[in-house]
PDB file of C-alpha atoms and ligand atoms in Angstrom:
ATOM      1  CA  MET A   1      20.960  52.476 -18.768  1.00  0.00           C
ATOM      2  CA  SER A   2      20.334  49.393 -20.941  1.00  0.00           C
ATOM      3  CA  PRO A   3      17.068  49.358 -22.885  1.00  0.00           C
ATOM      4  CA  VAL A   4      14.341  47.095 -21.581  1.00  0.00           C
ATOM      5  CA  VAL A   5      14.074  44.094 -23.901  1.00  0.00           C
ATOM      6  CA  SER A   6      10.523  42.907 -24.242  1.00  0.00           C
ATOM      7  CA  GLY A   7       9.475  39.559 -25.700  1.00  0.00           C
ATOM      8  CA  PRO A   8       6.234  38.759 -27.457  1.00  0.00           C
ATOM      9  CA  ALA A   9       3.118  39.711 -25.526  1.00  0.00           C
ATOM     10  CA  ILE A  10       1.960  36.624 -23.663  1.00  0.00           C
ATOM     11  CA  ARG A  11      -1.728  36.055 -23.170  1.00  0.00           C
ATOM     12  CA  VAL A  12      -2.645  33.044 -21.098  1.00  0.00           C
ATOM     13  CA  SER A  13      -5.300  30.861 -22.765  1.00  0.00           C
ATOM     14  CA  THR A  14      -8.705  31.069 -21.158  1.00  0.00           C
ATOM     15  CA  ARG A  15     -10.890  28.033 -20.513  1.00  0.00           C
ATOM     16  CA  GLU A  16     -13.006  29.112 -23.474  1.00  0.00           C
ATOM     17  CA  ASP A  17      -9.918  29.260 -25.761  1.00  0.00           C
ATOM     18  CA  LEU A  18      -8.917  25.773 -24.651  1.00  0.00           C
ATOM     19  CA  ARG A  19     -12.381  24.377 -25.213  1.00  0.00           C
ATOM     20  CA  THR A  20     -12.510  25.595 -28.812  1.00  0.00           C
ATOM     21  CA  GLN A  21      -8.883  24.875 -29.757  1.00  0.00           C
ATOM     22  CA  ARG A  22      -8.506  21.373 -28.408  1.00  0.00           C
ATOM     23  CA  ARG A  23      -8.797  18.288 -30.500  1.00  0.00           C
ATOM     24  CA  ARG A  24     -11.764  16.284 -29.298  1.00  0.00           C
ATOM     25  CA  ARG A  25     -10.871  13.132 -27.413  1.00  0.00           C
ATOM     26  CA  PRO A  26     -12.239   9.998 -29.052  1.00  0.00           C
ATOM     27  CA  GLN A  27     -15.482   8.834 -27.447  1.00  0.00           C
ATOM     28  CA  ARG A  28     -14.346   5.240 -27.293  1.00  0.00           C
ATOM     29  CA  CYS A  29     -11.129   3.505 -26.339  1.00  0.00           C
ATOM     30  CA  LEU A  30      -8.825   3.169 -29.343  1.00  0.00           C
ATOM     31  CA  GLY A  31      -6.323   1.119 -27.344  1.00  0.00           C
ATOM     32  CA  HIS A  32      -3.450   2.856 -29.138  1.00  0.00           C
ATOM     33  CA  LEU A  33      -1.564   4.085 -26.115  1.00  0.00           C
ATOM     34  CA  CYS A  34      -1.774   2.799 -22.576  1.00  0.00           C
ATOM     35  CA  VAL A  35       0.218   3.384 -19.409  1.00  0.00           C
ATOM     36  CA  ALA A  36       0.266   0.462 -17.005  1.00  0.00           C
ATOM     37  CA  PRO A  37       1.264   0.923 -13.358  1.00  0.00           C
ATOM     38  CA  LEU A  38       0.607  -2.755 -12.695  1.00  0.00           C
ATOM     39  CA  TRP A  39       2.178  -2.976  -9.214  1.00  0.00           C
ATOM     40  CA  PRO A  40       1.099   0.285  -7.564  1.00  0.00           C
ATOM     41  CA  MET A  41       1.638   1.211  -3.938  1.00  0.00           C
ATOM     42  CA  HIS A  42       0.379   4.821  -3.697  1.00  0.00           C
ATOM     43  CA  GLY A  43      -3.100   5.844  -4.859  1.00  0.00           C
ATOM     44  CA  ALA A  44      -2.025   9.464  -5.455  1.00  0.00           C
ATOM     45  CA  ASN A  45       0.233   8.342  -8.301  1.00  0.00           C
ATOM     46  CA  LEU A  46      -2.709   6.644 -10.029  1.00  0.00           C
ATOM     47  CA  GLY A  47      -4.727   9.887  -9.869  1.00  0.00           C
ATOM     48  CA  THR A  48      -1.840  11.818 -11.421  1.00  0.00           C
ATOM     49  CA  LEU A  49      -1.440   9.250 -14.181  1.00  0.00           C
ATOM     50  CA  LEU A  50      -5.181   9.324 -14.898  1.00  0.00           C
ATOM     51  CA  ARG A  51      -4.945  13.069 -15.601  1.00  0.00           C
ATOM     52  CA  THR A  52      -1.946  12.574 -17.878  1.00  0.00           C
ATOM     53  CA  CYS A  53      -3.840   9.845 -19.739  1.00  0.00           C
ATOM     54  CA  ASP A  54      -6.693  12.268 -20.336  1.00  0.00           C
ATOM     55  CA  ALA A  55      -4.308  14.951 -21.595  1.00  0.00           C
ATOM     56  CA  ALA A  56      -2.356  12.608 -23.869  1.00  0.00           C
ATOM     57  CA  GLY A  57      -5.320  10.597 -25.173  1.00  0.00           C
ATOM     58  CA  ALA A  58      -4.128   7.389 -23.530  1.00  0.00           C
ATOM     59  CA  CYS A  59      -5.674   4.634 -21.408  1.00  0.00           C
ATOM     60  CA  LEU A  60      -4.674   3.587 -17.892  1.00  0.00           C
ATOM     61  CA  ALA A  61      -4.285  -0.109 -17.051  1.00  0.00           C
ATOM     62  CA  VAL A  62      -4.454  -0.921 -13.339  1.00  0.00           C
ATOM     63  CA  PRO A  63      -4.657  -4.139 -11.331  1.00  0.00           C
ATOM     64  CA  ARG A  64      -7.923  -5.178  -9.720  1.00  0.00           C
ATOM     65  CA  LEU A  65      -6.782  -4.491  -6.158  1.00  0.00           C
ATOM     66  CA  PRO A  66      -9.469  -3.611  -3.591  1.00  0.00           C
ATOM     67  CA  TRP A  67      -8.148  -0.079  -2.912  1.00  0.00           C
ATOM     68  CA  VAL A  68      -7.572   0.970  -6.527  1.00  0.00           C
ATOM     69  CA  PRO A  69     -11.154   2.038  -7.513  1.00  0.00           C
ATOM     70  CA  GLU A  70     -11.354   4.418  -4.561  1.00  0.00           C
ATOM     71  CA  ALA A  71      -7.886   5.809  -5.293  1.00  0.00           C
ATOM     72  CA  LEU A  72      -8.939   6.524  -8.876  1.00  0.00           C
ATOM     73  CA  ASP A  73     -12.188   8.156  -7.732  1.00  0.00           C
ATOM     74  CA  ARG A  74     -10.292  10.360  -5.323  1.00  0.00           C
ATOM     75  CA  GLY A  75      -7.671  11.303  -7.915  1.00  0.00           C
ATOM     76  CA  ASN A  76     -10.191  11.930 -10.666  1.00  0.00           C
ATOM     77  CA  THR A  77     -10.616  15.674 -11.067  1.00  0.00           C
ATOM     78  CA  LEU A  78     -11.854  15.289 -14.652  1.00  0.00           C
ATOM     79  CA  ARG A  79     -15.350  15.835 -15.942  1.00  0.00           C
ATOM     80  CA  ARG A  80     -15.054  12.566 -17.834  1.00  0.00           C
ATOM     81  CA  PRO A  81     -12.434  10.109 -16.577  1.00  0.00           C
ATOM     82  CA  ALA A  82      -9.899   8.695 -19.003  1.00  0.00           C
ATOM     83  CA  CYS A  83     -10.321   5.108 -20.190  1.00  0.00           C
ATOM     84  CA  VAL A  84      -9.404   2.562 -17.492  1.00  0.00           C
ATOM     85  CA  HIS A  85      -8.585  -1.116 -18.151  1.00  0.00           C
ATOM     86  CA  TRP A  86      -8.824  -3.484 -15.193  1.00  0.00           C
ATOM     87  CA  VAL A  87      -6.110  -6.131 -15.107  1.00  0.00           C
ATOM     88  CA  ARG A  88      -6.530  -9.415 -13.214  1.00  0.00           C
ATOM     89  CA  GLY A  89      -3.086 -10.959 -13.607  1.00  0.00           C
ATOM     90  CA  PRO A  90      -0.393  -8.485 -14.719  1.00  0.00           C
ATOM     91  CA  LEU A  91       1.912 -11.117 -16.248  1.00  0.00           C
ATOM     92  CA  ARG A  92      -0.862 -12.857 -18.154  1.00  0.00           C
ATOM     93  CA  TRP A  93      -2.204  -9.491 -19.325  1.00  0.00           C
ATOM     94  CA  LEU A  94       1.216  -8.435 -20.628  1.00  0.00           C
ATOM     95  CA  ASP A  95       1.519 -11.746 -22.438  1.00  0.00           C
ATOM     96  CA  GLN A  96      -1.905 -11.221 -24.018  1.00  0.00           C
ATOM     97  CA  GLN A  97      -0.965  -7.693 -25.096  1.00  0.00           C
ATOM     98  CA  ARG A  98       2.097  -8.988 -26.911  1.00  0.00           C
ATOM     99  CA  ALA A  99       0.136 -11.804 -28.512  1.00  0.00           C
ATOM    100  CA  ALA A 100      -2.300  -9.197 -29.822  1.00  0.00           C
ATOM    101  CA  GLY A 101       0.574  -7.285 -31.459  1.00  0.00           C
ATOM    102  CA  THR A 102       0.914  -4.500 -28.907  1.00  0.00           C
ATOM    103  CA  ARG A 103       4.422  -3.312 -28.146  1.00  0.00           C
ATOM    104  CA  VAL A 104       5.187  -3.692 -24.441  1.00  0.00           C
ATOM    105  CA  LEU A 105       7.612  -0.971 -23.406  1.00  0.00           C
ATOM    106  CA  GLY A 106       9.113  -1.040 -19.916  1.00  0.00           C
ATOM    107  CA  VAL A 107       9.792   2.301 -18.234  1.00  0.00           C
ATOM    108  CA  GLU A 108      12.817   1.660 -16.060  1.00  0.00           C
ATOM    109  CA  LEU A 109      16.417   2.576 -15.450  1.00  0.00           C
ATOM    110  CA  ALA A 110      18.085  -0.390 -17.113  1.00  0.00           C
ATOM    111  CA  GLU A 111      21.058  -1.494 -19.185  1.00  0.00           C
ATOM    112  CA  ASN A 112      20.381  -1.328 -22.906  1.00  0.00           C
ATOM    113  CA  ALA A 113      17.472   1.019 -22.358  1.00  0.00           C
ATOM    114  CA  VAL A 114      16.554   3.602 -25.001  1.00  0.00           C
ATOM    115  CA  ARG A 115      16.948   7.135 -23.690  1.00  0.00           C
ATOM    116  CA  LEU A 116      13.772   9.177 -23.530  1.00  0.00           C
ATOM    117  CA  ALA A 117      15.080  11.718 -26.080  1.00  0.00           C
ATOM    118  CA  ASP A 118      15.514   8.886 -28.609  1.00  0.00           C
ATOM    119  CA  LEU A 119      12.084   7.355 -28.060  1.00  0.00           C
ATOM    120  CA  PRO A 120       9.972   7.902 -31.172  1.00  0.00           C
ATOM    121  CA  MET A 121       6.261   8.631 -31.170  1.00  0.00           C
ATOM    122  CA  ALA A 122       4.241   5.415 -30.938  1.00  0.00           C
ATOM    123  CA  ARG A 123       3.181   4.358 -34.424  1.00  0.00           C
ATOM    124  CA  ARG A 124       1.660   1.077 -33.294  1.00  0.00           C
ATOM    125  CA  PRO A 125      -0.344   0.140 -30.181  1.00  0.00           C
ATOM    126  CA  THR A 126       1.960   0.505 -27.184  1.00  0.00           C
ATOM    127  CA  VAL A 127       1.724  -0.234 -23.473  1.00  0.00           C
ATOM    128  CA  ALA A 128       4.173   1.630 -21.217  1.00  0.00           C
ATOM    129  CA  VAL A 129       4.754  -0.528 -18.122  1.00  0.00           C
ATOM    130  CA  LEU A 130       5.657   1.199 -14.862  1.00  0.00           C
ATOM    131  CA  GLY A 131       7.253  -0.444 -11.853  1.00  0.00           C
ATOM    132  CA  HIS A 132       6.397  -0.608  -8.174  1.00  0.00           C
ATOM    133  CA  GLU A 133       7.271   2.609  -6.308  1.00  0.00           C
ATOM    134  CA  ARG A 134       9.941   0.853  -4.224  1.00  0.00           C
ATOM    135  CA  ASP A 135      10.909  -2.316  -6.092  1.00  0.00           C
ATOM    136  CA  GLY A 136      10.547  -1.334  -9.736  1.00  0.00           C
ATOM    137  CA  ILE A 137       9.335  -3.755 -12.431  1.00  0.00           C
ATOM    138  CA  PRO A 138       9.409  -7.306 -10.991  1.00  0.00           C
ATOM    139  CA  PRO A 139      12.069  -9.597 -12.517  1.00  0.00           C
ATOM    140  CA  GLU A 140       9.444 -12.046 -13.812  1.00  0.00           C
ATOM    141  CA  ALA A 141       7.911  -9.260 -15.933  1.00  0.00           C
ATOM    142  CA  LEU A 142      11.189  -8.204 -17.547  1.00  0.00           C
ATOM    143  CA  ASP A 143      11.072 -11.094 -20.041  1.00  0.00           C
ATOM    144  CA  LEU A 144       7.726  -9.821 -21.282  1.00  0.00           C
ATOM    145  CA  LEU A 145       9.085  -6.430 -22.328  1.00  0.00           C
ATOM    146  CA  ASP A 146       9.883  -5.707 -25.965  1.00  0.00           C
ATOM    147  CA  ALA A 147      12.080  -2.742 -25.059  1.00  0.00           C
ATOM    148  CA  VAL A 148      12.872  -0.441 -22.149  1.00  0.00           C
ATOM    149  CA  VAL A 149      13.021   3.337 -22.011  1.00  0.00           C
ATOM    150  CA  GLU A 150      14.876   5.256 -19.334  1.00  0.00           C
ATOM    151  CA  ILE A 151      14.768   8.907 -18.389  1.00  0.00           C
ATOM    152  CA  PRO A 152      18.324  10.087 -17.831  1.00  0.00           C
ATOM    153  CA  MET A 153      18.948  11.696 -14.462  1.00  0.00           C
ATOM    154  CA  ILE A 154      21.641  13.681 -12.730  1.00  0.00           C
ATOM    155  CA  GLY A 155      21.485  14.527  -9.066  1.00  0.00           C
ATOM    156  CA  THR A 156      21.344  12.396  -5.992  1.00  0.00           C
ATOM    157  CA  GLY A 157      17.932  10.729  -6.256  1.00  0.00           C
ATOM    158  CA  ALA A 158      17.965   7.089  -7.380  1.00  0.00           C
ATOM    159  CA  SER A 159      14.850   7.482  -9.509  1.00  0.00           C
ATOM    160  CA  LEU A 160      11.922   9.725 -10.377  1.00  0.00           C
ATOM    161  CA  ASN A 161       8.434   9.528  -8.963  1.00  0.00           C
ATOM    162  CA  VAL A 162       6.591   6.837 -10.932  1.00  0.00           C
ATOM    163  CA  ALA A 163       3.796   9.186 -12.078  1.00  0.00           C
ATOM    164  CA  VAL A 164       6.341  11.740 -13.302  1.00  0.00           C
ATOM    165  CA  ALA A 165       8.254   9.027 -15.183  1.00  0.00           C
ATOM    166  CA  GLY A 166       5.032   7.661 -16.725  1.00  0.00           C
ATOM    167  CA  SER A 167       3.850  11.135 -17.719  1.00  0.00           C
ATOM    168  CA  LEU A 168       7.116  12.034 -19.452  1.00  0.00           C
ATOM    169  CA  VAL A 169       7.096   8.796 -21.430  1.00  0.00           C
ATOM    170  CA  LEU A 170       3.417   9.152 -22.382  1.00  0.00           C
ATOM    171  CA  TYR A 171       4.007  12.650 -23.741  1.00  0.00           C
ATOM    172  CA  LYS A 172       6.862  11.376 -25.896  1.00  0.00           C
ATOM    173  CA  LEU A 173       4.864   8.373 -27.139  1.00  0.00           C
ATOM    174  CA  ALA A 174       1.907  10.629 -27.927  1.00  0.00           C
ATOM    175  CA  GLY A 175       4.159  12.891 -30.010  1.00  0.00           C
ATOM    176  CA  PHE A 176       3.530  15.932 -27.838  1.00  0.00           C
ATOM    177  CA  ALA A 177       7.160  16.352 -26.701  1.00  0.00           C
TER     178      ALA A 177
HETATM  179  C1  SAM B 201      10.579   4.994  -7.701  1.00  0.00           C
HETATM  180  S1  SAM B 201      10.891   3.989  -9.057  1.00  0.00           S
HETATM  181  C2  SAM B 201      11.312   2.382  -8.461  1.00  0.00           C
HETATM  182  C3  SAM B 201      12.541   2.277  -7.716  1.00  0.00           C
HETATM  183  C4  SAM B 201      13.784   1.833  -8.493  1.00  0.00           C
HETATM  184  N1  SAM B 201      13.551   0.868  -9.529  1.00  0.00           N
HETATM  185  C5  SAM B 201      14.778   1.295  -7.520  1.00  0.00           C
HETATM  186  O1  SAM B 201      14.877   0.056  -7.435  1.00  0.00           O
HETATM  187  O2  SAM B 201      15.403   2.113  -6.859  1.00  0.00           O
HETATM  188  C6  SAM B 201       9.287   3.557  -9.601  1.00  0.00           C
HETATM  189  C7  SAM B 201       9.149   3.391 -11.053  1.00  0.00           C
HETATM  190  O3  SAM B 201       9.226   4.651 -11.698  1.00  0.00           O
HETATM  191  C8  SAM B 201       9.766   4.506 -12.992  1.00  0.00           C
HETATM  192  N2  SAM B 201      10.980   5.333 -13.046  1.00  0.00           N
HETATM  193  C9  SAM B 201      11.417   6.156 -12.077  1.00  0.00           C
HETATM  194  N3  SAM B 201      12.499   6.827 -12.490  1.00  0.00           N
HETATM  195  C10 SAM B 201      12.750   6.437 -13.762  1.00  0.00           C
HETATM  196  C11 SAM B 201      13.722   6.795 -14.739  1.00  0.00           C
HETATM  197  N4  SAM B 201      14.654   7.693 -14.486  1.00  0.00           N
HETATM  198  N5  SAM B 201      13.664   6.204 -15.956  1.00  0.00           N
HETATM  199  C12 SAM B 201      12.700   5.302 -16.236  1.00  0.00           C
HETATM  200  N6  SAM B 201      11.763   4.912 -15.335  1.00  0.00           N
HETATM  201  C13 SAM B 201      11.773   5.481 -14.124  1.00  0.00           C
HETATM  202  C14 SAM B 201      10.022   3.041 -13.191  1.00  0.00           C
HETATM  203  O4  SAM B 201       8.900   2.457 -13.811  1.00  0.00           O
HETATM  204  C15 SAM B 201      10.179   2.555 -11.757  1.00  0.00           C
HETATM  205  O5  SAM B 201       9.943   1.186 -11.652  1.00  0.00           O
END
């Protein structure tokens, strides 16, 4: 009989452990890292992204569409919601971000894209732009991107869920992965 190999004893962190160990989130918006689903279709994806923003210390930029506030309220399971920026015109907003020195990074499957594994932690203010759930990033916004990152895929699906894609990229930009 082969001996039973045991790994290190695993103890799952309690809520109390997490409360004491975690770095405190800044009280105000530092505007360092932002994920921007600027052409959203499904409210559930916004709720998921809001939670990732909280975890990664990032902001969420969303368009001022009538259904978006309610979608965020419904998706918000946090005691304190992450920082939300309301965007009137996505193209103008992206232009303004670049003019202010923020790097505008598209998250899309594209030629000449950087692969996620090669994406360094964000060392300057960065906005990660996500596309529409069906149509992706609109062509007129592509000229406003400084660079594009793609998450390599195998399998039969054409793309990942937008909130999954945004969360993976945020974790890399935040230096957590
Ligand atoms: C469901 S996809 C959009 C559909 C896709 N562009 C198409 O035309 O088939 C929604 C968004 O998720 C992000 N996304 C999904 N999979 C991705 C991947 N593998 N790499 C980078 N971004 C991805 C992009 O922002 C994309 O615009």
